[in-house]
JSON list of C-alpha atoms in Angstrom, two decimals:
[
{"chain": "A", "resi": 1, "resn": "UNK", "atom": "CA", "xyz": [-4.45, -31.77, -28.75]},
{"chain": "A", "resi": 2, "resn": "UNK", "atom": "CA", "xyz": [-1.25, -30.50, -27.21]},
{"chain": "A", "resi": 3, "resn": "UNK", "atom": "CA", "xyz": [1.59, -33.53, -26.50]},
{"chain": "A", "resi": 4, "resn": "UNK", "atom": "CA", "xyz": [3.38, -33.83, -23.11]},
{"chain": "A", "resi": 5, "resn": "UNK", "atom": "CA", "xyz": [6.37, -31.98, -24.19]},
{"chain": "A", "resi": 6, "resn": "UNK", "atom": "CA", "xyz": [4.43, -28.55, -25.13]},
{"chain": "A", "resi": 7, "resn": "UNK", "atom": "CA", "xyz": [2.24, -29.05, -21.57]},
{"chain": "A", "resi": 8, "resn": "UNK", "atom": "CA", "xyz": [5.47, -29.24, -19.54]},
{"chain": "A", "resi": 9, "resn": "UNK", "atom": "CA", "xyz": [6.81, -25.80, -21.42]},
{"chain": "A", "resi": 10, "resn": "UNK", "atom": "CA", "xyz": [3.23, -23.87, -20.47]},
{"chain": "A", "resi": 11, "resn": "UNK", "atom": "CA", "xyz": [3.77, -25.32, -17.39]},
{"chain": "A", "resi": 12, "resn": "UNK", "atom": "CA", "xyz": [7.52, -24.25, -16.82]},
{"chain": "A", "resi": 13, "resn": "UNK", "atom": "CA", "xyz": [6.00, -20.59, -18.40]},
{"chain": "A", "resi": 14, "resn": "UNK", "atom": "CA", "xyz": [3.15, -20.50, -15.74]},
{"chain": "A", "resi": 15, "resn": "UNK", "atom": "CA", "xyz": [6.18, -21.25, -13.17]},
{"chain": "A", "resi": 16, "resn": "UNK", "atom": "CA", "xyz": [8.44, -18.69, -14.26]},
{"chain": "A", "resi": 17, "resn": "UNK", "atom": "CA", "xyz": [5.48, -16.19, -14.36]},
{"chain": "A", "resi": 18, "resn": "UNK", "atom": "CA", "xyz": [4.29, -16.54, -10.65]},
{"chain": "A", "resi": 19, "resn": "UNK", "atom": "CA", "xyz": [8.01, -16.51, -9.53]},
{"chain": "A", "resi": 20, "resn": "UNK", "atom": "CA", "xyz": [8.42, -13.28, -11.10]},
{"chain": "A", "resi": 21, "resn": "UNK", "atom": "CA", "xyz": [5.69, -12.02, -9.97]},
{"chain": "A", "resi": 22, "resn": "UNK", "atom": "CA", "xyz": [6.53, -13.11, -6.37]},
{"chain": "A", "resi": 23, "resn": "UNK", "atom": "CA", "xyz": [9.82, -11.18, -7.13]},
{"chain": "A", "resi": 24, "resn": "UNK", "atom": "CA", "xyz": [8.31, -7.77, -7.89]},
{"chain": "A", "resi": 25, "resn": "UNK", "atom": "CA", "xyz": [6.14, -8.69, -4.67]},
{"chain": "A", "resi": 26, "resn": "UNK", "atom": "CA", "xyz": [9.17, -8.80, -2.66]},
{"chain": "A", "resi": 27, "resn": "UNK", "atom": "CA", "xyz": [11.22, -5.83, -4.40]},
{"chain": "A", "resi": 28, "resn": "UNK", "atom": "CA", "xyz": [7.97, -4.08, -3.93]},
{"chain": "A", "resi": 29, "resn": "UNK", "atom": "CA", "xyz": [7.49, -4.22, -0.33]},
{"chain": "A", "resi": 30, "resn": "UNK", "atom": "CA", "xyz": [11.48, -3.80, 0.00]},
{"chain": "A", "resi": 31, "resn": "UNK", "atom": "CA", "xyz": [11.24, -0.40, -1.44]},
{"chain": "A", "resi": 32, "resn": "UNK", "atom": "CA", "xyz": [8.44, 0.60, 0.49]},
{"chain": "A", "resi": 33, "resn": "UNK", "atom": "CA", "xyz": [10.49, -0.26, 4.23]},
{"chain": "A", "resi": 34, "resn": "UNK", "atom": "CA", "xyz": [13.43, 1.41, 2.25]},
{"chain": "A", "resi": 35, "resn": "UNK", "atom": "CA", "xyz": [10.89, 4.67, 1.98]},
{"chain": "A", "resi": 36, "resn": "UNK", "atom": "CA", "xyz": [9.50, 4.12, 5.37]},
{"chain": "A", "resi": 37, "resn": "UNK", "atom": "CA", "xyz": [13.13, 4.25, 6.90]},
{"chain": "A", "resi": 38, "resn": "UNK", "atom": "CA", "xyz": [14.40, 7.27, 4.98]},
{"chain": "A", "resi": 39, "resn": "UNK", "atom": "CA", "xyz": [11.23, 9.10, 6.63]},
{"chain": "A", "resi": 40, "resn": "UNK", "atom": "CA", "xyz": [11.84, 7.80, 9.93]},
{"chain": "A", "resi": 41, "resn": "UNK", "atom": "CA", "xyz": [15.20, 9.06, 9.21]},
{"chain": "A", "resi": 42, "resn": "UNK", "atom": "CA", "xyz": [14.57, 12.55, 7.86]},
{"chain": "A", "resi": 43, "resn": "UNK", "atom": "CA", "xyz": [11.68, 13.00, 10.92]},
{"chain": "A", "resi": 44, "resn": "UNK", "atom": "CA", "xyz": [14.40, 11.78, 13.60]},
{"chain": "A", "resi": 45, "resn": "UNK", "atom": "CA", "xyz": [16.86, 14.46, 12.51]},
{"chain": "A", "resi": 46, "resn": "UNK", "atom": "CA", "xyz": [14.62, 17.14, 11.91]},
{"chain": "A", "resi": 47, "resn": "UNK", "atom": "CA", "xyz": [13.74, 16.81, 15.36]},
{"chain": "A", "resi": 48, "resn": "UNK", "atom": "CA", "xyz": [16.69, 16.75, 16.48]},
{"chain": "A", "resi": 49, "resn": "UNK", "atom": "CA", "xyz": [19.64, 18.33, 14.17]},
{"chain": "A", "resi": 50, "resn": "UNK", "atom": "CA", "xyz": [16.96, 20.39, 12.60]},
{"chain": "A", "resi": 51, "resn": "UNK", "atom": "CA", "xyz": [15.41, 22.07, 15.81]},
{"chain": "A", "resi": 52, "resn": "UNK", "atom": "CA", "xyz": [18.91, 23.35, 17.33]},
{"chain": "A", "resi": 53, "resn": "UNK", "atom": "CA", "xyz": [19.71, 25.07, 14.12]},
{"chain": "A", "resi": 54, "resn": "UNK", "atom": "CA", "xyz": [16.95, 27.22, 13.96]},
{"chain": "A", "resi": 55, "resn": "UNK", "atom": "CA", "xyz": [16.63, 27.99, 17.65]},
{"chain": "A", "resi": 56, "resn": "UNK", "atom": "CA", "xyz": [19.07, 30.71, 18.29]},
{"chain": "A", "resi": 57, "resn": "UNK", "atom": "CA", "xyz": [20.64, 31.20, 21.70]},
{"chain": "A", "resi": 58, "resn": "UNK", "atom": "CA", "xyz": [18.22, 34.45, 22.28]},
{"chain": "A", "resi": 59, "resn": "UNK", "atom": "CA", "xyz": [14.92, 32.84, 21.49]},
{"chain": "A", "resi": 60, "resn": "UNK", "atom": "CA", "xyz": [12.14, 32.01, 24.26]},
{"chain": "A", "resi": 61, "resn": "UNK", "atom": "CA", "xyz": [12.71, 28.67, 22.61]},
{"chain": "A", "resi": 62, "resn": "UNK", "atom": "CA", "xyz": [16.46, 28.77, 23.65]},
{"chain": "A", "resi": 63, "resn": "UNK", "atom": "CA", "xyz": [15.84, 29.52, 27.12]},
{"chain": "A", "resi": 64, "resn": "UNK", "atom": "CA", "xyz": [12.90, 27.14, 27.38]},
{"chain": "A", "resi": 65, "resn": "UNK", "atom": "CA", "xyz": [15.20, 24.23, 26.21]},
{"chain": "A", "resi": 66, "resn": "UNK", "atom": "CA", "xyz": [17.92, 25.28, 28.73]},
{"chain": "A", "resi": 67, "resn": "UNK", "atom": "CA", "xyz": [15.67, 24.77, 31.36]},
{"chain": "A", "resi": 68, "resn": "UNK", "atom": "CA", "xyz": [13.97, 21.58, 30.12]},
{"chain": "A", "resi": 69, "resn": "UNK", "atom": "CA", "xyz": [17.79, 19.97, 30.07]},
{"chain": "A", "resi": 70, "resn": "UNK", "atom": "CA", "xyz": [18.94, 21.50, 33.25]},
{"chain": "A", "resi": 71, "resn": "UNK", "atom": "CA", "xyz": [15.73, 20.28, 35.57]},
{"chain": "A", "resi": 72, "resn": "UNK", "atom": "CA", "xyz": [16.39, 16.62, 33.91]},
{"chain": "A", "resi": 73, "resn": "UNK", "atom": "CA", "xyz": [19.81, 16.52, 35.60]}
]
């Protein structure tokens, strides 16, 4: 039969267990919104950044564009 003193250690064990498990919960779900910003990131300027550097000032693209921005003014 275990004593009070070796119940209150498995006790403070259990404790320490689901508190690091909570942790790696939490860095968990961190790193994925961490990886789900870097994407929205990478999308955002491949839209943008990514779109005027391969569209040269010649391309149907080009002139397409051009038009687009000057019947929004």
């Amino acid at each position: 039969m275990r004593d009070r003193k070796q119940e209150e250690e498995i006790f403070k064990k259990m404790q320490l267990s689901d508190s690091l498990t909570s942790i790696d919960q939490i860095v968990r779900k961190l790193e994925i919104e961490r990886e789900e910003e870097r994407r929205r990131v990478l999308h955002s300027y491949t839209l943008s950044g990514g779109l005027r550097r391969r569209v040269g000032p010649t391309s149907p693209e080009s002139d397409l564009r051009t038009h687009l921005t000057r019947a929004q003014r």
